[in-house]
Amino acid sequence: MIEAASKEDLTSIAELNVKAYQEFAARLAPGAWNAMRENLRNVEERAKAAEFLVFRAGGETVGSVAYCPAKNSDPSIFKPGMASVLLLAVHPQHRGRGIAKALTAACIARARNDGAASIGLFTSELMLPAQHIYRSLGFQQDGELPKRHGCRYFRFVLSLAPQSKWAQ
């Protein structure tokens, strides 16, 4: 079940982020995992501009994502009018169940409801399963971002502009 995270959920989201991304630690530039881990734990700061959604199973938070409305998205990465998806995380033991796709779809629905022109996200070259999910939801890679943590990063965008009945 997906629901809005409460302030009490932020600590468990931070822990989940680290568990979900830890598999990439050995493939990052030397020392980069420490910086990345701190960024992943910085949930309270992110919650000032974004809304966290959680997926619970058996009362446990097993997935989370931050939805950032267009007005709050980082302008150095996202274009004006673009909402964003940040920090998508699914506990490794719960992967392959559609949780990441459901959380991303919830962000898309919120962006549509907010009237955003598009929604974007960024992901690294290491996160191929995530890229597959994003593409399956209609996102398209539209550019490469500066390297982070010794990895290539890419921006993916999904246009939310209403399609005319003639374009179908």
PDB file of C-alpha atoms in Angstrom:
ATOM      1  CA  MET A   1       0.000   0.000   0.000  1.00  0.00           C
ATOM      2  CA  ILE A   2       1.344   3.432  -0.948  1.00  0.00           C
ATOM      3  CA  GLU A   3       0.748   6.328   1.402  1.00  0.00           C
ATOM      4  CA  ALA A   4       2.245   9.672   2.297  1.00  0.00           C
ATOM      5  CA  ALA A   5       5.131   9.344   4.716  1.00  0.00           C
ATOM      6  CA  SER A   6       4.841  10.920   8.124  1.00  0.00           C
ATOM      7  CA  LYS A   7       7.609  12.756   9.943  1.00  0.00           C
ATOM      8  CA  GLU A   8       8.055   9.581  12.008  1.00  0.00           C
ATOM      9  CA  ASP A   9       8.841   7.634   8.801  1.00  0.00           C
ATOM     10  CA  LEU A  10      11.859   9.743   7.836  1.00  0.00           C
ATOM     11  CA  THR A  11      14.405   7.759   9.856  1.00  0.00           C
ATOM     12  CA  SER A  12      13.239   4.433   8.400  1.00  0.00           C
ATOM     13  CA  ILE A  13      13.296   5.950   4.894  1.00  0.00           C
ATOM     14  CA  ALA A  14      16.913   7.045   5.433  1.00  0.00           C
ATOM     15  CA  GLU A  15      17.845   3.524   6.556  1.00  0.00           C
ATOM     16  CA  LEU A  16      15.982   1.999   3.602  1.00  0.00           C
ATOM     17  CA  ASN A  17      17.816   4.299   1.167  1.00  0.00           C
ATOM     18  CA  VAL A  18      21.183   3.092   2.436  1.00  0.00           C
ATOM     19  CA  LYS A  19      20.131  -0.596   2.257  1.00  0.00           C
ATOM     20  CA  ALA A  20      18.765  -0.154  -1.259  1.00  0.00           C
ATOM     21  CA  TYR A  21      21.828   1.625  -2.671  1.00  0.00           C
ATOM     22  CA  GLN A  22      24.565  -0.169  -0.728  1.00  0.00           C
ATOM     23  CA  GLU A  23      25.009  -2.735  -3.508  1.00  0.00           C
ATOM     24  CA  PHE A  24      26.615   0.007  -5.618  1.00  0.00           C
ATOM     25  CA  ALA A  25      29.223   1.015  -3.014  1.00  0.00           C
ATOM     26  CA  ALA A  26      32.038  -1.140  -4.432  1.00  0.00           C
ATOM     27  CA  ARG A  27      31.461   0.207  -7.955  1.00  0.00           C
ATOM     28  CA  LEU A  28      31.765   3.881  -7.036  1.00  0.00           C
ATOM     29  CA  ALA A  29      34.898   6.007  -7.101  1.00  0.00           C
ATOM     30  CA  PRO A  30      37.133   5.577  -4.040  1.00  0.00           C
ATOM     31  CA  GLY A  31      35.571   7.320  -1.046  1.00  0.00           C
ATOM     32  CA  ALA A  32      32.378   8.154  -2.932  1.00  0.00           C
ATOM     33  CA  TRP A  33      30.177   5.765  -0.943  1.00  0.00           C
ATOM     34  CA  ASN A  34      30.642   7.860   2.210  1.00  0.00           C
ATOM     35  CA  ALA A  35      29.366  10.983   0.459  1.00  0.00           C
ATOM     36  CA  MET A  36      26.555   9.113  -1.254  1.00  0.00           C
ATOM     37  CA  ARG A  37      25.483   7.454   1.995  1.00  0.00           C
ATOM     38  CA  GLU A  38      25.242  10.853   3.711  1.00  0.00           C
ATOM     39  CA  ASN A  39      23.141  12.165   0.822  1.00  0.00           C
ATOM     40  CA  LEU A  40      20.854   9.116   1.045  1.00  0.00           C
ATOM     41  CA  ARG A  41      20.359   9.732   4.761  1.00  0.00           C
ATOM     42  CA  ASN A  42      19.576  13.427   4.254  1.00  0.00           C
ATOM     43  CA  VAL A  43      15.847  12.713   4.102  1.00  0.00           C
ATOM     44  CA  GLU A  44      14.744  15.432   6.521  1.00  0.00           C
ATOM     45  CA  GLU A  45      16.351  18.106   4.351  1.00  0.00           C
ATOM     46  CA  ARG A  46      14.765  16.656   1.187  1.00  0.00           C
ATOM     47  CA  ALA A  47      11.363  16.571   2.912  1.00  0.00           C
ATOM     48  CA  LYS A  48      11.411  20.379   3.009  1.00  0.00           C
ATOM     49  CA  ALA A  49      10.929  20.513  -0.789  1.00  0.00           C
ATOM     50  CA  ALA A  50       9.556  17.049  -1.601  1.00  0.00           C
ATOM     51  CA  GLU A  51       6.854  14.722  -0.371  1.00  0.00           C
ATOM     52  CA  PHE A  52       7.928  11.208   0.520  1.00  0.00           C
ATOM     53  CA  LEU A  53       5.677   8.303  -0.318  1.00  0.00           C
ATOM     54  CA  VAL A  54       6.122   4.899   1.262  1.00  0.00           C
ATOM     55  CA  PHE A  55       5.108   1.373   0.339  1.00  0.00           C
ATOM     56  CA  ARG A  56       4.382  -0.804   3.334  1.00  0.00           C
ATOM     57  CA  ALA A  57       4.201  -4.568   3.517  1.00  0.00           C
ATOM     58  CA  GLY A  58       3.325  -6.227   6.796  1.00  0.00           C
ATOM     59  CA  GLY A  59       3.616  -2.893   8.594  1.00  0.00           C
ATOM     60  CA  GLU A  60       7.212  -2.432   7.419  1.00  0.00           C
ATOM     61  CA  THR A  61       8.376   0.290   5.030  1.00  0.00           C
ATOM     62  CA  VAL A  62       9.854  -1.661   2.113  1.00  0.00           C
ATOM     63  CA  GLY A  63       9.812   1.071  -0.536  1.00  0.00           C
ATOM     64  CA  SER A  64       9.940   4.844  -0.692  1.00  0.00           C
ATOM     65  CA  VAL A  65      10.269   7.705  -3.121  1.00  0.00           C
ATOM     66  CA  ALA A  66      10.351  11.484  -2.968  1.00  0.00           C
ATOM     67  CA  TYR A  67       8.010  13.422  -5.258  1.00  0.00           C
ATOM     68  CA  CYS A  68       9.098  16.983  -5.885  1.00  0.00           C
ATOM     69  CA  PRO A  69       6.588  19.394  -7.446  1.00  0.00           C
ATOM     70  CA  ALA A  70       7.781  21.416 -10.431  1.00  0.00           C
ATOM     71  CA  LYS A  71       8.170  24.598  -8.398  1.00  0.00           C
ATOM     72  CA  ASN A  72      10.590  22.821  -6.035  1.00  0.00           C
ATOM     73  CA  SER A  73      12.657  20.726  -8.473  1.00  0.00           C
ATOM     74  CA  ASP A  74      16.385  21.405  -8.672  1.00  0.00           C
ATOM     75  CA  PRO A  75      16.795  23.900 -11.547  1.00  0.00           C
ATOM     76  CA  SER A  76      20.357  22.714 -12.216  1.00  0.00           C
ATOM     77  CA  ILE A  77      18.938  19.326 -13.297  1.00  0.00           C
ATOM     78  CA  PHE A  78      15.277  19.840 -14.153  1.00  0.00           C
ATOM     79  CA  LYS A  79      13.703  22.311 -16.573  1.00  0.00           C
ATOM     80  CA  PRO A  80      11.043  24.814 -15.443  1.00  0.00           C
ATOM     81  CA  GLY A  81       7.635  23.145 -15.226  1.00  0.00           C
ATOM     82  CA  MET A  82       9.207  19.736 -14.588  1.00  0.00           C
ATOM     83  CA  ALA A  83       8.273  17.807 -11.454  1.00  0.00           C
ATOM     84  CA  SER A  84      10.797  15.230 -10.282  1.00  0.00           C
ATOM     85  CA  VAL A  85      11.195  11.773  -8.793  1.00  0.00           C
ATOM     86  CA  LEU A  86      13.994  11.459  -6.240  1.00  0.00           C
ATOM     87  CA  LEU A  87      15.506   8.745  -4.071  1.00  0.00           C
ATOM     88  CA  LEU A  88      13.459   5.781  -5.262  1.00  0.00           C
ATOM     89  CA  ALA A  89      14.368   2.891  -2.974  1.00  0.00           C
ATOM     90  CA  VAL A  90      13.098  -0.658  -2.540  1.00  0.00           C
ATOM     91  CA  HIS A  91      14.468  -3.029   0.089  1.00  0.00           C
ATOM     92  CA  PRO A  92      16.567  -5.677  -1.712  1.00  0.00           C
ATOM     93  CA  GLN A  93      14.423  -8.518  -0.297  1.00  0.00           C
ATOM     94  CA  HIS A  94      11.268  -6.985  -1.781  1.00  0.00           C
ATOM     95  CA  ARG A  95      12.458  -6.288  -5.324  1.00  0.00           C
ATOM     96  CA  GLY A  96      10.770  -7.773  -8.366  1.00  0.00           C
ATOM     97  CA  ARG A  97       7.267  -7.243  -6.959  1.00  0.00           C
ATOM     98  CA  GLY A  98       6.372  -4.043  -8.809  1.00  0.00           C
ATOM     99  CA  ILE A  99       6.978  -1.741  -5.843  1.00  0.00           C
ATOM    100  CA  ALA A 100       9.366   0.612  -7.667  1.00  0.00           C
ATOM    101  CA  LYS A 101       7.010   0.835 -10.630  1.00  0.00           C
ATOM    102  CA  ALA A 102       4.022   1.551  -8.366  1.00  0.00           C
ATOM    103  CA  LEU A 103       5.901   4.280  -6.475  1.00  0.00           C
ATOM    104  CA  THR A 104       7.055   5.897  -9.717  1.00  0.00           C
ATOM    105  CA  ALA A 105       3.513   5.715 -11.133  1.00  0.00           C
ATOM    106  CA  ALA A 106       2.237   7.436  -7.972  1.00  0.00           C
ATOM    107  CA  CYS A 107       4.695  10.291  -8.615  1.00  0.00           C
ATOM    108  CA  ILE A 108       3.521  10.544 -12.223  1.00  0.00           C
ATOM    109  CA  ALA A 109      -0.094  10.764 -11.034  1.00  0.00           C
ATOM    110  CA  ARG A 110       0.805  13.518  -8.563  1.00  0.00           C
ATOM    111  CA  ALA A 111       2.656  15.475 -11.250  1.00  0.00           C
ATOM    112  CA  ARG A 112      -0.351  15.228 -13.576  1.00  0.00           C
ATOM    113  CA  ASN A 113      -2.637  16.342 -10.757  1.00  0.00           C
ATOM    114  CA  ASP A 114      -0.300  19.287 -10.060  1.00  0.00           C
ATOM    115  CA  GLY A 115      -0.432  20.320 -13.735  1.00  0.00           C
ATOM    116  CA  ALA A 116       3.288  19.755 -14.378  1.00  0.00           C
ATOM    117  CA  ALA A 117       4.321  19.840 -18.036  1.00  0.00           C
ATOM    118  CA  SER A 118       6.646  16.884 -17.481  1.00  0.00           C
ATOM    119  CA  ILE A 119       8.293  14.796 -14.808  1.00  0.00           C
ATOM    120  CA  GLY A 120      11.957  13.912 -14.677  1.00  0.00           C
ATOM    121  CA  LEU A 121      14.435  11.871 -12.714  1.00  0.00           C
ATOM    122  CA  PHE A 122      18.089  11.004 -12.853  1.00  0.00           C
ATOM    123  CA  THR A 123      19.770   7.662 -12.554  1.00  0.00           C
ATOM    124  CA  SER A 124      23.223   6.211 -12.977  1.00  0.00           C
ATOM    125  CA  GLU A 125      24.744   3.816 -15.443  1.00  0.00           C
ATOM    126  CA  LEU A 126      24.773   1.226 -12.629  1.00  0.00           C
ATOM    127  CA  MET A 127      20.997   1.185 -12.212  1.00  0.00           C
ATOM    128  CA  LEU A 128      19.922  -0.729 -15.301  1.00  0.00           C
ATOM    129  CA  PRO A 129      16.850  -2.403 -13.713  1.00  0.00           C
ATOM    130  CA  ALA A 130      15.605   1.037 -12.657  1.00  0.00           C
ATOM    131  CA  GLN A 131      16.142   2.372 -16.178  1.00  0.00           C
ATOM    132  CA  HIS A 132      14.043  -0.513 -17.503  1.00  0.00           C
ATOM    133  CA  ILE A 133      11.195   0.429 -15.151  1.00  0.00           C
ATOM    134  CA  TYR A 134      11.370   4.082 -16.158  1.00  0.00           C
ATOM    135  CA  ARG A 135      11.293   3.237 -19.854  1.00  0.00           C
ATOM    136  CA  SER A 136       8.332   0.885 -19.305  1.00  0.00           C
ATOM    137  CA  LEU A 137       6.425   3.855 -17.840  1.00  0.00           C
ATOM    138  CA  GLY A 138       7.211   6.044 -20.864  1.00  0.00           C
ATOM    139  CA  PHE A 139      10.248   7.967 -19.653  1.00  0.00           C
ATOM    140  CA  GLN A 140      12.886   8.703 -22.261  1.00  0.00           C
ATOM    141  CA  GLN A 141      16.541   9.424 -21.653  1.00  0.00           C
ATOM    142  CA  ASP A 142      17.079  13.010 -22.715  1.00  0.00           C
ATOM    143  CA  GLY A 143      20.584  13.810 -21.632  1.00  0.00           C
ATOM    144  CA  GLU A 144      23.693  13.001 -19.693  1.00  0.00           C
ATOM    145  CA  LEU A 145      24.454  14.842 -16.475  1.00  0.00           C
ATOM    146  CA  PRO A 146      27.878  15.534 -14.986  1.00  0.00           C
ATOM    147  CA  LYS A 147      29.510  12.481 -13.411  1.00  0.00           C
ATOM    148  CA  ARG A 148      28.786  11.834  -9.743  1.00  0.00           C
ATOM    149  CA  HIS A 149      30.606   9.443  -7.465  1.00  0.00           C
ATOM    150  CA  GLY A 150      32.681   8.292 -10.449  1.00  0.00           C
ATOM    151  CA  CYS A 151      29.602   7.181 -12.460  1.00  0.00           C
ATOM    152  CA  ARG A 152      27.768   8.462 -15.479  1.00  0.00           C
ATOM    153  CA  TYR A 153      24.303   9.851 -14.715  1.00  0.00           C
ATOM    154  CA  PHE A 154      21.394  10.407 -17.073  1.00  0.00           C
ATOM    155  CA  ARG A 155      18.208  12.433 -16.935  1.00  0.00           C
ATOM    156  CA  PHE A 156      14.987  10.710 -17.971  1.00  0.00           C
ATOM    157  CA  VAL A 157      11.841  12.695 -18.778  1.00  0.00           C
ATOM    158  CA  LEU A 158       8.176  11.861 -19.294  1.00  0.00           C
ATOM    159  CA  SER A 159       6.047  14.480 -21.027  1.00  0.00           C
ATOM    160  CA  LEU A 160       2.696  15.006 -19.343  1.00  0.00           C
ATOM    161  CA  ALA A 161       1.304  17.378 -21.959  1.00  0.00           C
ATOM    162  CA  PRO A 162      -2.191  16.295 -22.887  1.00  0.00           C
ATOM    163  CA  GLN A 163      -2.297  14.544 -26.231  1.00  0.00           C
ATOM    164  CA  SER A 164      -4.867  15.543 -28.771  1.00  0.00           C
ATOM    165  CA  LYS A 165      -7.277  12.877 -29.928  1.00  0.00           C
ATOM    166  CA  TRP A 166      -5.716  13.296 -33.382  1.00  0.00           C
ATOM    167  CA  ALA A 167      -2.260  12.222 -32.184  1.00  0.00           C
ATOM    168  CA  GLN A 168      -3.415   8.768 -31.122  1.00  0.00           C
TER     169      GLN A 168
END
